[in-house]
PDB file of C-alpha atoms and ligand atoms in Angstrom:
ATOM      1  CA  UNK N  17      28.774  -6.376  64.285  1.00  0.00           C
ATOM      2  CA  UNK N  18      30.146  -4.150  66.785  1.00  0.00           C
ATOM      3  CA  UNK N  19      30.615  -0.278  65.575  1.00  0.00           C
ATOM      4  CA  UNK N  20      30.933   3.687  66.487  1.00  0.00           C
ATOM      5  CA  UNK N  21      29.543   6.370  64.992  1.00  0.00           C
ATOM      6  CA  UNK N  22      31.702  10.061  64.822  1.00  0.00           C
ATOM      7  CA  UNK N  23      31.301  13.128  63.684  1.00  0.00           C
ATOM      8  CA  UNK N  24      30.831  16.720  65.134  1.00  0.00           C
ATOM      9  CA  UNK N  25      27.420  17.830  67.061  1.00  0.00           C
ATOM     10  CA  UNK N  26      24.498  18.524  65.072  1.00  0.00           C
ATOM     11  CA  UNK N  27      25.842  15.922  61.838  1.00  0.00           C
ATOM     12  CA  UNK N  28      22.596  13.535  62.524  1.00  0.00           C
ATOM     13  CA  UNK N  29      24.950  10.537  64.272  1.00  0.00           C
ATOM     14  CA  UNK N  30      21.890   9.901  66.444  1.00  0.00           C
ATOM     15  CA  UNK N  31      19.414  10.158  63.581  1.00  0.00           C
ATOM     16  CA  UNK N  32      21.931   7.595  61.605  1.00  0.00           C
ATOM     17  CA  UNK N  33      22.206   5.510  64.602  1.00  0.00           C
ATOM     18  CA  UNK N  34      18.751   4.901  64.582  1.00  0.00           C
ATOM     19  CA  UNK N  35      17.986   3.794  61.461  1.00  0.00           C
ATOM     20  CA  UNK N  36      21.339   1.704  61.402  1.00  0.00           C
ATOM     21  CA  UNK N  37      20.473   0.039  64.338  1.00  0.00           C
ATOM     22  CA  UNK N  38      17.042  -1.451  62.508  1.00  0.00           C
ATOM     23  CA  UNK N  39      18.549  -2.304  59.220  1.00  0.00           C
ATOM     24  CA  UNK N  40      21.763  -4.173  61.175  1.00  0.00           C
ATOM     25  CA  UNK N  41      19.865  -5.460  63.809  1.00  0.00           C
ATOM     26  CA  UNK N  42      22.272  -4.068  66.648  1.00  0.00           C
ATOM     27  CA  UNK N  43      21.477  -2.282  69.390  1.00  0.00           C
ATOM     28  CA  UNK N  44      21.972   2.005  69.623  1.00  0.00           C
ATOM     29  CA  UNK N  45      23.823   2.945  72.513  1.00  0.00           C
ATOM     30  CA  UNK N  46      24.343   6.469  72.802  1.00  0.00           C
ATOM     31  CA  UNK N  47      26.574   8.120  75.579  1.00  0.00           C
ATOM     32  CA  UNK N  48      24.508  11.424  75.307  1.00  0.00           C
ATOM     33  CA  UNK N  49      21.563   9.733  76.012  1.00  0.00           C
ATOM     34  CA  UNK N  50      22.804   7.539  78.564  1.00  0.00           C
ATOM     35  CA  UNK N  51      23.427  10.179  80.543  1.00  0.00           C
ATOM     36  CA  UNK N  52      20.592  12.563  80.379  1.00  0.00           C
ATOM     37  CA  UNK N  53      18.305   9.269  81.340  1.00  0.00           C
ATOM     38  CA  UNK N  54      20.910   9.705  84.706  1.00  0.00           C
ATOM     39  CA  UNK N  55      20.277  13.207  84.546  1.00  0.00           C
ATOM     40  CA  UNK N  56      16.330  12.538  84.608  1.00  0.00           C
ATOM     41  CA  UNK N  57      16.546  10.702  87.140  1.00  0.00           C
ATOM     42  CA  UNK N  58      18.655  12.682  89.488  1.00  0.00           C
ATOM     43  CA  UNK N  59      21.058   9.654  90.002  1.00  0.00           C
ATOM     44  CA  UNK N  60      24.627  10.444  91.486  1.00  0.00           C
ATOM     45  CA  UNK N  61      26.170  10.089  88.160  1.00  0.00           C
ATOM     46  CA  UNK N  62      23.604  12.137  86.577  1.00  0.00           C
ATOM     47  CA  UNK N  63      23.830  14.962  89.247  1.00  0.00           C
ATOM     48  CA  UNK N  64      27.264  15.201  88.464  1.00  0.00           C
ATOM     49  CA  UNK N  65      27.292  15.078  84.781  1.00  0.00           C
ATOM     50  CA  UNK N  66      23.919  17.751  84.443  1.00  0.00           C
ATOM     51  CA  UNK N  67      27.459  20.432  85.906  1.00  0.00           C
ATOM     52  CA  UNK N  68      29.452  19.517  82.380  1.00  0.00           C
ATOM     53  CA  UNK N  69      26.450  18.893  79.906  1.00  0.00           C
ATOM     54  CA  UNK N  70      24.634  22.170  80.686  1.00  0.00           C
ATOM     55  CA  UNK N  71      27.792  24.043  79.612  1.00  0.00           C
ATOM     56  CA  UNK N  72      28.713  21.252  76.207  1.00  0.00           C
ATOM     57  CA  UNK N  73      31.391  20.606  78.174  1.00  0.00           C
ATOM     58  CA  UNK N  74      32.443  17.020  78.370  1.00  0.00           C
ATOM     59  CA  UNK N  75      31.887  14.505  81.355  1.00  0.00           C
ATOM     60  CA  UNK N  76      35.155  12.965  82.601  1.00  0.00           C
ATOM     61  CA  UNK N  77      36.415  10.100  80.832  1.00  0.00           C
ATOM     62  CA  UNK N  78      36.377   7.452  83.935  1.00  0.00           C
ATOM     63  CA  UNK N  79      32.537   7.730  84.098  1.00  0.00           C
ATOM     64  CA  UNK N  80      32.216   7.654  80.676  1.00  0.00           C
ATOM     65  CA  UNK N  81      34.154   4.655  80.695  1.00  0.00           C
ATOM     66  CA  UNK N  82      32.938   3.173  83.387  1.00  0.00           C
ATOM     67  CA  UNK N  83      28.802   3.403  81.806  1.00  0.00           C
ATOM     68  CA  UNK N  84      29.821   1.762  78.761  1.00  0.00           C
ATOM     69  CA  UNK N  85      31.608  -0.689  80.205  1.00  0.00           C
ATOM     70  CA  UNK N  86      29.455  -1.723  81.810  1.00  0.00           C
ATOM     71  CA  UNK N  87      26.971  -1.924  79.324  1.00  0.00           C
ATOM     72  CA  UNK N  88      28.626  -3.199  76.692  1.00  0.00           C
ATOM     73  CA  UNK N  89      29.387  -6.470  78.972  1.00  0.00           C
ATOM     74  CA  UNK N  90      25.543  -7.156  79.062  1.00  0.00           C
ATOM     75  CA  UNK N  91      24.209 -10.465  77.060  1.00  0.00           C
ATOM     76  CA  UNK N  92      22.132  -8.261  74.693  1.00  0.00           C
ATOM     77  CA  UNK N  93      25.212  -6.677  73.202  1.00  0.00           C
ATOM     78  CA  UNK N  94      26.804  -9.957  72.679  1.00  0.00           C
ATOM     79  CA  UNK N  95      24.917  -9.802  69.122  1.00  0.00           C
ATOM     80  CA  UNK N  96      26.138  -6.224  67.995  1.00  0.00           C
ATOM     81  CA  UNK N  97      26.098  -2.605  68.562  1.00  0.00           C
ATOM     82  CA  UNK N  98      26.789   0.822  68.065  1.00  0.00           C
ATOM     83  CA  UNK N  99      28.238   2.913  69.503  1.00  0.00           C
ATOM     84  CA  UNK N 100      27.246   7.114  69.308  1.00  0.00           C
ATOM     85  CA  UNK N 101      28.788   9.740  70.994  1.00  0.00           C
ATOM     86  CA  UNK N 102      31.243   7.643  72.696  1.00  0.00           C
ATOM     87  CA  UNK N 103      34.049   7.551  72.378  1.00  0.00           C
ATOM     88  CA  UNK N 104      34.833  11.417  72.433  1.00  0.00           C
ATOM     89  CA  UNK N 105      38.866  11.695  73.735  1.00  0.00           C
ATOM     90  CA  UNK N 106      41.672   9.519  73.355  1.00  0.00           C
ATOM     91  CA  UNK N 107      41.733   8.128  76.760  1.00  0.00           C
ATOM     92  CA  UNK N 108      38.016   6.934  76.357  1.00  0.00           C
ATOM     93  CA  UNK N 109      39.192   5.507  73.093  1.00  0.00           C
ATOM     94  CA  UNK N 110      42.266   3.765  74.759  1.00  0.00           C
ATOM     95  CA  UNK N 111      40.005   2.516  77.348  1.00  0.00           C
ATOM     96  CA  UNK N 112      37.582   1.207  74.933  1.00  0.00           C
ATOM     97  CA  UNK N 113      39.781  -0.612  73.343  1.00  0.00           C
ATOM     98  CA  UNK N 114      41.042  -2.082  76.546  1.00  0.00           C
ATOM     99  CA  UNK N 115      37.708  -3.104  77.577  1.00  0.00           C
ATOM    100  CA  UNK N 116      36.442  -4.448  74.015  1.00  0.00           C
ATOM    101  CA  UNK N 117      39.108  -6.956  73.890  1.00  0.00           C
ATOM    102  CA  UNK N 118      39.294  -8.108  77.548  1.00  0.00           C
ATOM    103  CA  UNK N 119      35.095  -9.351  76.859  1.00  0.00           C
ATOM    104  CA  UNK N 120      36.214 -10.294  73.476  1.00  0.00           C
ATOM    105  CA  UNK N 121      34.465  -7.932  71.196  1.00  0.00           C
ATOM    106  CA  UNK N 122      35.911  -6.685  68.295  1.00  0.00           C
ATOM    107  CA  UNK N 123      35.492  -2.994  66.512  1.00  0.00           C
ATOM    108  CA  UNK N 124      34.977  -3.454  62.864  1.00  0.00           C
ATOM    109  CA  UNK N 125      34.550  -0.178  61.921  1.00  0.00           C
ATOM    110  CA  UNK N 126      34.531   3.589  62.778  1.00  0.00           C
ATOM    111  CA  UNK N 127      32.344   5.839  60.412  1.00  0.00           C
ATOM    112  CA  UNK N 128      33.191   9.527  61.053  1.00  0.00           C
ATOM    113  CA  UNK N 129      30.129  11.351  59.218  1.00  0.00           C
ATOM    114  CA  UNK N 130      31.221  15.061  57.915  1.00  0.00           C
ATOM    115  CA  UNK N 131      28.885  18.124  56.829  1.00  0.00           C
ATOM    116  CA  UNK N 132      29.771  21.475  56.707  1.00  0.00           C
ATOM    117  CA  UNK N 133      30.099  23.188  59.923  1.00  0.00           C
ATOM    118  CA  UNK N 134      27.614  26.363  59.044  1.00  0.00           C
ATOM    119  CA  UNK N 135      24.993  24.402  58.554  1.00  0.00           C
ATOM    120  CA  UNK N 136      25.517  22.118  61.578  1.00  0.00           C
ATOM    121  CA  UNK N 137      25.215  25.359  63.929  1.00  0.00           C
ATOM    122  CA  UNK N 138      22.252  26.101  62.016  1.00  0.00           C
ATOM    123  CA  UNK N 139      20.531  22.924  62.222  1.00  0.00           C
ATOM    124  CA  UNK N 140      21.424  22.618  66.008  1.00  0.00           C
ATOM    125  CA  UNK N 141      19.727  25.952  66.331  1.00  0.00           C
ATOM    126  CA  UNK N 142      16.692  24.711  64.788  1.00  0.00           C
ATOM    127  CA  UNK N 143      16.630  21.053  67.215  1.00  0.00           C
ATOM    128  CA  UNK N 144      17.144  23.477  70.567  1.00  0.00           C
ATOM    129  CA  UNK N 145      14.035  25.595  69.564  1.00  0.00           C
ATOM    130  CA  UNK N 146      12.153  22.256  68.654  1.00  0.00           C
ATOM    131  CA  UNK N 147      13.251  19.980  71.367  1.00  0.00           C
ATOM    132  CA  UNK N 148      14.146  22.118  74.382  1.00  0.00           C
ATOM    133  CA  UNK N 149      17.510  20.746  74.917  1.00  0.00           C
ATOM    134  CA  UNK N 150      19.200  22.709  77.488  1.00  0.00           C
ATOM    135  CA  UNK N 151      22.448  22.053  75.400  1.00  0.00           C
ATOM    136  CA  UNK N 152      21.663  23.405  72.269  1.00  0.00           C
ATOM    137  CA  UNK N 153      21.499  26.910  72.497  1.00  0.00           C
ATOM    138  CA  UNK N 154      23.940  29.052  70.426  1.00  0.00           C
ATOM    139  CA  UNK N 155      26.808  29.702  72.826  1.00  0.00           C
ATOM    140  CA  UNK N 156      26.777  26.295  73.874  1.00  0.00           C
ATOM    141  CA  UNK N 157      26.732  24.889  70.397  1.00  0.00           C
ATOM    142  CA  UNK N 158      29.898  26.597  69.713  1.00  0.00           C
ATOM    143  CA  UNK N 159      31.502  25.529  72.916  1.00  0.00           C
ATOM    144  CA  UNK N 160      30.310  21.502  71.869  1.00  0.00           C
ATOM    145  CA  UNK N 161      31.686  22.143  68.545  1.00  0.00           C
ATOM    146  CA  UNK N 162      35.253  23.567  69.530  1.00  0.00           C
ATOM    147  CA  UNK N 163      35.504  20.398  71.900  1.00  0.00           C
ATOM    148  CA  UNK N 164      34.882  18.222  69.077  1.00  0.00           C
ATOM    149  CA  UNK N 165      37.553  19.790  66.967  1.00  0.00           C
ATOM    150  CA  UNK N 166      40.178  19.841  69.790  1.00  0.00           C
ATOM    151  CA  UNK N 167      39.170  16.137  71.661  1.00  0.00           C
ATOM    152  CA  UNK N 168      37.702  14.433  69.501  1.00  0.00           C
ATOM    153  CA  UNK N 169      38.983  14.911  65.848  1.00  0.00           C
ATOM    154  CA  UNK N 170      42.463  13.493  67.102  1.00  0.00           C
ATOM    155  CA  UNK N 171      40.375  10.296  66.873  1.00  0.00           C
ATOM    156  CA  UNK N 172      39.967  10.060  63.562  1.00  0.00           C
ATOM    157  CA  UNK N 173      43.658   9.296  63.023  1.00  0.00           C
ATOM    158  CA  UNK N 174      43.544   6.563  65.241  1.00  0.00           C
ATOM    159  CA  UNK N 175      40.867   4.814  63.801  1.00  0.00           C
ATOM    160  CA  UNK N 176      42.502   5.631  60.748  1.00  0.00           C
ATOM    161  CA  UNK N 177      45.853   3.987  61.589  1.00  0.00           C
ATOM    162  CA  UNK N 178      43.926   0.882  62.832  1.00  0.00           C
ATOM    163  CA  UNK N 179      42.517   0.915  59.039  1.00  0.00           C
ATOM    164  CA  UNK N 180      39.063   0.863  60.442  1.00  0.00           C
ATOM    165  CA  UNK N 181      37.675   4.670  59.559  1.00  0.00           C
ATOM    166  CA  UNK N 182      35.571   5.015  57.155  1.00  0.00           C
ATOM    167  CA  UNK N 183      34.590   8.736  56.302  1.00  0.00           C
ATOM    168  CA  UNK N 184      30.683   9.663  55.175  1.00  0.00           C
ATOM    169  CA  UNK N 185      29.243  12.451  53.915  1.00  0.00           C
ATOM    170  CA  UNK N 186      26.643  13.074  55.696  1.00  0.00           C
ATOM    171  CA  UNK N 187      25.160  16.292  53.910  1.00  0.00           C
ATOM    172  CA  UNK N 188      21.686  15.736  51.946  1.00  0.00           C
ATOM    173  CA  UNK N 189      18.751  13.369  52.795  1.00  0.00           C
ATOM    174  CA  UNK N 190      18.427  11.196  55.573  1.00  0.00           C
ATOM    175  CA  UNK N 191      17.769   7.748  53.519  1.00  0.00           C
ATOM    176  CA  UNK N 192      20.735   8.886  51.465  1.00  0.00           C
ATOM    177  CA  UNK N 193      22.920   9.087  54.171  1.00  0.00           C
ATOM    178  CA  UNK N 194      22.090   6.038  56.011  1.00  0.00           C
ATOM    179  CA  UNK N 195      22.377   3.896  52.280  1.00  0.00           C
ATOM    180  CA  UNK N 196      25.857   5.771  51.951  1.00  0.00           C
ATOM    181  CA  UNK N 197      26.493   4.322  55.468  1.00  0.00           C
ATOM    182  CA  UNK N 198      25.245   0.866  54.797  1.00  0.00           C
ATOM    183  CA  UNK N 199      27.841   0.758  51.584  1.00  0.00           C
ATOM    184  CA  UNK N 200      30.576   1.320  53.479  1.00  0.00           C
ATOM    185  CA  UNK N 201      29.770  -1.578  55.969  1.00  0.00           C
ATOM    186  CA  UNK N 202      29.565  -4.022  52.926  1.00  0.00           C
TER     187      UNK N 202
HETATM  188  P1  LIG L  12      25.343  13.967  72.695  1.00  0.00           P
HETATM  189  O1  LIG L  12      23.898  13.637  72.837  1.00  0.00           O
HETATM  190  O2  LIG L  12      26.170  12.828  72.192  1.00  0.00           O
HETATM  191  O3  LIG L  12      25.567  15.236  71.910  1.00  0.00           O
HETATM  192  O4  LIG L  12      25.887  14.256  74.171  1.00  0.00           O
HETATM  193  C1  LIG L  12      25.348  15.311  74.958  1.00  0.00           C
HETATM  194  C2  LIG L  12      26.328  15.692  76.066  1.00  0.00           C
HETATM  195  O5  LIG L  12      26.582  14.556  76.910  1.00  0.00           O
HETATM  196  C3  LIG L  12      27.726  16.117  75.579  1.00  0.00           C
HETATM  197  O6  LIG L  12      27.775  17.485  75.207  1.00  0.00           O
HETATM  198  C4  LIG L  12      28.553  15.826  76.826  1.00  0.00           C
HETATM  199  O7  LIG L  12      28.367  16.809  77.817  1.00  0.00           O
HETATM  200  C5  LIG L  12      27.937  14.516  77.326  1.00  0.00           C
HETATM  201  N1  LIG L  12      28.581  13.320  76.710  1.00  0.00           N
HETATM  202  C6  LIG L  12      28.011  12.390  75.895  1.00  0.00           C
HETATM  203  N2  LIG L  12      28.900  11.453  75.522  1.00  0.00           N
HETATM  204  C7  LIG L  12      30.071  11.796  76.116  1.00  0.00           C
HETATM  205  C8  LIG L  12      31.384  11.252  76.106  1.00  0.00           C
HETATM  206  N3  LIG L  12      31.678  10.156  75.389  1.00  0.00           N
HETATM  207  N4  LIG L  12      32.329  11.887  76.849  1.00  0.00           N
HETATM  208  C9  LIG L  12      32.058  12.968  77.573  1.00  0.00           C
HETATM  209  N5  LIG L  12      30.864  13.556  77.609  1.00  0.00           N
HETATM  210  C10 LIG L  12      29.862  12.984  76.894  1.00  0.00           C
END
């Protein structure tokens, strides 16, 4: 089952991911942390992608689409996956699709998980103090947040014109959530 997970920063996608990923049997691939394991490492990509990140700004499409091309071709996706944080503009969702079908693969579904956007800013708040993330501090929360709402919201009516969005709420507990998710897959 290949899918994508959507929704604005600080909605639990990678939280949902995770737990997805185990009940489905599919593997988590997220973007975000893609490339901070580049940025760790101080590879060329992730040199150049620590400029946009620090500032929640977002990495140019052609690397993004060049990492997940490149990993989605691998055997172990052959099975399933999910995608998170990916894609996050219209080219990178054009360009998915152009890679997905010319390896075969096949999107089944998009869920786009909504909460309300106070308590996202909030919450993100909380995970900077608790985690260190040198993205999650207030003024940069706001910035990720406005992208998401110009770039990436478009996206929902394309999924949604392919008639493969389904929308979650993703406010309340996280075993909730995830069993709300797993309905909408059935
Ligand atoms: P995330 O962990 O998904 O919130 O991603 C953290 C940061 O990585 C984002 O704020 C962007 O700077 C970058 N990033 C992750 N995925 C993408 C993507 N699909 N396109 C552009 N930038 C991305």
């Amino acid at each position: 089952m290949k899918l994508l997970i959507m929704g604005p920063p600080g909605v639990g996608k990678g939280t949902q991911a995770d737990r997805i990923k185990d009940k489905l049997k599919i593997l988590h691939l997220s973007t975000g942390d893609i490339l901070r394991a580049e940025v760790e490492a101080k590879s060329a990509i992730g040199v150049d992608a620590k400029l946009y990140m620090d500032f929640g700004k977002l990495v140019p499409d052609h690397i993004l689409i060049e990492i997940v091309k490149e990993r989605i071709s691998k055997d172990d996706c052959e099975n399933g996956y999910l995608l998170d944080g990916f894609p996050r503009t219209l080219p990178q969702a054009e360009g998915l699709d152009e890679m997905m079908h010319s390896i075969g693969h096949d999107l089944e579904c998009a869920i786009s998980l909504t909460a309300d956007e106070d308590e996202l800013v909030e919450r993100l708040i909380k995970r900077g103090k608790e985690s260190g993330r040198s993205d999650d501090t207030p003024e940069v929360i706001r910035n990720r947040q406005k992208i998401y709402w110009e770039q990436t919201a478009p996206l929902l009516d394309f999924y949604r014109g392919k008639g493969i969005l389904k929308e979650v709420d993703g406010s309340g507990e996280i075993p909730e959530i995830t069993e709300r998710i797993l309905d909408v897959l059935k």
